[in-house]
Structures are given as C-alpha cells and as structure tokens.
Amino acid sequence: MSDSVVVAGAVCDAGRLLAARRSAPPELAGRWELPGGKREPGESGEQALVRELREELGVEAEPLERIPGEWPLKPGLVLRVWTVRLLSGEPSPLEDHDELRWLAPDEADDVDWLDQDRPAVAEAVRRLREA
Ligand code: 523
C-alpha cells in the first residue's frame, strides 16, 4: 500500500514565513511546525492543504510550488510541503495551535521546529532570501 500523506504549507507573506506552535499531542506540544494535516481520501495534496489551512488558520490560501522531497514521519506516513500564498484572511490559531509567528529569514532559527519540518523550512527560507 502507498504511504499516507501529511501536507504542510510554507506560508509566506511580506518576506516572512509563518510558524505555528502545536498544542497537541503532548509529545509534540510546544514544538513549531509548518501548518497542515493529513490528506483525506479523494483529495489531492493541494486540496488537502487548502482545507487544512482554512480549518486551522481561518484563511484562504493558494499552494504555489511543491518543495522537492518528502520526509518520513513514521512507517507509512510521509510529509510533503508546498510554498503557499495567502489570498484572504489573517491567520489565527483556531485549531491545533496555540501561537503563530511570522519569521523573517534571520529569525527562522528562533523557534524549535519539529525535526521533520526542518529541511522544508530551510528551503522555504532560502527562497524567501532570494525573492
Ligand atoms: N506533522 C509534522 N509536521 C507538520 C505537520 C502539519 C504534521 O511532523 N508540519 C506530523 C505530526 C503528526 C502527523 O504529522 O504526527 C499528523 O499531523 P496533524 O496531527 O497535524 O494532522 P491532522 O490534524 O490531520 O491529524 P488527525 O487530527 O490525527 O486527523
């Protein structure tokens, strides 16, 4: 069987990257991530990401480009990441998070990212610096 997919967004706006602090489960609470969640049956990765960002942050967003690669989370589950642009709304931590921060490239190491998010965060920050 193919792997299940967790999708996440490197949401970029005004030269900054959005970081979200998880509120659950206990072993992940307090760590920072690129917001997202599990793809559901019948969804494309992009559709799942749009839904997750709407549910978790209350925003309408557009996936732009997939960041190449995928990162194992546990057996049978992988993480895929897209760069994302906001279409409308101001992100707020509605579900799954208790704090959000907009990080300038030089601030990207200021939060304790989940280990598995770090390669995609590094690539998103590299793209922000180039933009
Ligand atoms: N990650 C992860 N990084 C990352 C996300 C969005 C998720 O490592 N940027 C991991 C954390 C969990 C698993 O992926 O182990 C599922 O993420 P979660 O809980 O955000 O997905 P949901 O909300 O779809 O999951 P359920 O509530 O279980 O349906």
Short mmCIF file of C-alpha atoms and ligand atoms in Angstrom, two decimals:
data_model
loop_
_atom_site.label_atom_id
_atom_site.label_comp_id
_atom_site.label_asym_id
_atom_site.label_seq_id
_atom_site.Cartn_x
_atom_site.Cartn_y
_atom_site.Cartn_z
CA MET A 1 0.00 0.00 0.00
CA SER A 2 1.23 3.51 -0.72
CA ASP A 3 2.19 5.84 2.09
CA SER A 4 -0.36 8.16 3.70
CA VAL A 5 0.48 11.82 3.29
CA VAL A 6 0.61 14.76 5.68
CA VAL A 7 0.59 18.04 3.76
CA ALA A 8 2.01 21.27 5.13
CA GLY A 9 2.32 24.84 3.94
CA ALA A 10 5.29 27.18 3.96
CA VAL A 11 3.01 30.22 4.09
CA CYS A 12 4.98 33.29 3.01
CA ASP A 13 3.84 36.88 3.14
CA ALA A 14 5.74 40.18 3.07
CA GLY A 15 9.06 38.34 3.13
CA ARG A 16 8.25 36.30 6.21
CA LEU A 17 7.43 32.65 6.93
CA LEU A 18 4.53 31.57 9.14
CA ALA A 19 5.38 29.25 12.04
CA ALA A 20 2.69 27.58 14.15
CA ARG A 21 3.17 26.16 17.65
CA ARG A 22 1.43 22.83 18.20
CA SER A 23 -0.88 22.46 21.18
CA ALA A 24 -1.21 18.65 20.92
CA PRO A 25 -0.45 15.79 21.27
CA PRO A 26 1.64 16.15 24.46
CA GLU A 27 4.82 14.81 22.83
CA LEU A 28 4.64 17.47 20.08
CA ALA A 29 3.03 20.34 22.01
CA GLY A 30 5.26 23.41 22.18
CA ARG A 31 7.19 22.49 19.02
CA TRP A 32 6.76 24.63 15.91
CA GLU A 33 5.62 23.40 12.51
CA LEU A 34 4.52 24.38 9.06
CA PRO A 35 0.74 24.17 9.44
CA GLY A 36 -1.16 21.36 7.72
CA GLY A 37 -2.52 17.89 8.35
CA LYS A 38 -3.46 14.55 6.90
CA ARG A 39 -4.69 14.25 3.34
CA GLU A 40 -8.12 12.62 3.21
CA PRO A 41 -9.27 10.02 0.67
CA GLY A 42 -10.14 11.57 -2.69
CA GLU A 43 -8.20 14.79 -2.08
CA SER A 44 -5.16 15.98 -3.95
CA GLY A 45 -2.32 17.26 -1.81
CA GLU A 46 -3.13 20.82 -2.79
CA GLN A 47 -6.83 20.40 -1.96
CA ALA A 48 -5.97 18.93 1.43
CA LEU A 49 -3.65 21.83 2.16
CA VAL A 50 -6.24 24.46 1.24
CA ARG A 51 -8.75 22.70 3.54
CA GLU A 52 -6.31 22.34 6.44
CA LEU A 53 -5.22 25.98 6.28
CA ARG A 54 -8.87 27.08 6.20
CA GLU A 55 -9.73 24.90 9.23
CA GLU A 56 -6.63 25.60 11.30
CA LEU A 57 -5.93 29.23 10.49
CA GLY A 58 -9.15 30.62 9.03
CA VAL A 59 -7.51 31.77 5.81
CA GLU A 60 -7.95 31.20 2.10
CA ALA A 61 -4.61 30.23 0.64
CA GLU A 62 -3.10 29.09 -2.63
CA PRO A 63 -0.42 26.40 -2.86
CA LEU A 64 2.28 27.64 -5.25
CA GLU A 65 5.04 25.06 -5.63
CA ARG A 66 5.86 21.75 -4.03
CA ILE A 67 9.15 21.82 -2.18
CA PRO A 68 11.02 18.85 -3.65
CA GLY A 69 11.33 15.82 -1.42
CA GLU A 70 9.24 14.08 1.20
CA TRP A 71 10.10 13.32 4.78
CA PRO A 72 9.14 10.21 6.76
CA LEU A 73 7.07 10.83 9.90
CA LYS A 74 6.52 7.25 10.94
CA PRO A 75 6.18 3.99 9.00
CA GLY A 76 3.61 4.53 6.24
CA LEU A 77 3.30 8.31 6.74
CA VAL A 78 5.25 10.99 4.89
CA LEU A 79 5.34 14.79 4.97
CA ARG A 80 5.04 16.85 1.77
CA VAL A 81 5.34 20.63 1.73
CA TRP A 82 4.24 23.39 -0.61
CA THR A 83 5.02 27.07 -0.66
CA VAL A 84 1.77 28.93 -0.10
CA ARG A 85 0.47 32.44 -0.67
CA LEU A 86 -2.34 33.98 1.33
CA LEU A 87 -5.40 35.03 -0.66
CA SER A 88 -7.52 36.41 2.16
CA GLY A 89 -7.78 36.49 5.92
CA GLU A 90 -5.30 36.97 8.73
CA PRO A 91 -4.09 33.65 10.18
CA SER A 92 -5.22 32.89 13.72
CA PRO A 93 -4.62 29.74 15.76
CA LEU A 94 -8.16 28.30 15.55
CA GLU A 95 -7.29 24.60 15.83
CA ASP A 96 -4.23 22.53 16.80
CA HIS A 97 -2.01 25.56 17.56
CA ASP A 98 -1.71 27.98 20.45
CA GLU A 99 0.60 30.56 18.88
CA LEU A 100 1.61 31.80 15.45
CA ARG A 101 4.69 33.79 14.48
CA TRP A 102 5.79 35.46 11.26
CA LEU A 103 9.53 34.92 10.95
CA ALA A 104 11.89 36.95 8.82
CA PRO A 105 14.66 34.81 7.27
CA ASP A 106 17.11 35.79 10.01
CA GLU A 107 14.60 34.72 12.67
CA ALA A 108 13.92 31.28 11.24
CA ASP A 109 16.07 29.55 13.87
CA ASP A 110 14.37 31.37 16.74
CA VAL A 111 11.72 28.67 17.18
CA ASP A 112 12.05 24.97 17.94
CA TRP A 113 10.83 23.42 14.69
CA LEU A 114 9.77 19.79 14.55
CA ASP A 115 12.82 17.89 13.27
CA GLN A 116 11.00 16.56 10.22
CA ASP A 117 9.96 20.08 9.13
CA ARG A 118 13.50 21.49 9.18
CA PRO A 119 14.61 20.64 5.62
CA ALA A 120 11.49 22.23 4.11
CA VAL A 121 11.80 25.25 6.40
CA ALA A 122 15.42 25.69 5.27
CA GLU A 123 14.37 25.57 1.62
CA ALA A 124 11.47 27.98 2.15
CA VAL A 125 13.81 30.42 3.91
CA ARG A 126 16.35 30.10 1.10
CA ARG A 127 13.60 31.02 -1.39
CA LEU A 128 12.47 33.96 0.78
CA ARG A 129 16.02 35.33 0.82
CA GLU A 130 16.21 35.08 -2.95
CA ALA A 131 12.83 36.72 -3.58
N1 523 B 1 3.36 16.68 11.25
C1 523 B 1 4.68 17.08 11.12
N2 523 B 1 4.92 18.30 10.55
C2 523 B 1 3.92 19.09 10.09
C3 523 B 1 2.57 18.67 10.23
C4 523 B 1 1.44 19.51 9.74
C5 523 B 1 2.33 17.43 10.81
O1 523 B 1 5.62 16.38 11.52
N3 523 B 1 4.26 20.27 9.53
C6 523 B 1 3.08 15.36 11.87
C7 523 B 1 2.53 15.49 13.25
C8 523 B 1 1.62 14.31 13.38
C9 523 B 1 1.18 13.99 11.95
O2 523 B 1 2.07 14.69 11.12
O3 523 B 1 2.40 13.20 13.84
C10 523 B 1 -0.26 14.40 11.67
O4 523 B 1 -0.36 15.81 11.80
P1 523 B 1 -1.65 16.52 12.37
O5 523 B 1 -1.98 15.95 13.70
O6 523 B 1 -1.43 17.98 12.27
O7 523 B 1 -2.71 16.09 11.27
P2 523 B 1 -4.29 16.02 11.41
O8 523 B 1 -4.75 17.20 12.21
O9 523 B 1 -4.86 15.84 10.06
O10 523 B 1 -4.37 14.68 12.23
P3 523 B 1 -5.59 13.99 12.94
O11 523 B 1 -6.06 15.00 13.94
O12 523 B 1 -4.91 12.78 13.55
O13 523 B 1 -6.54 13.67 11.85
#
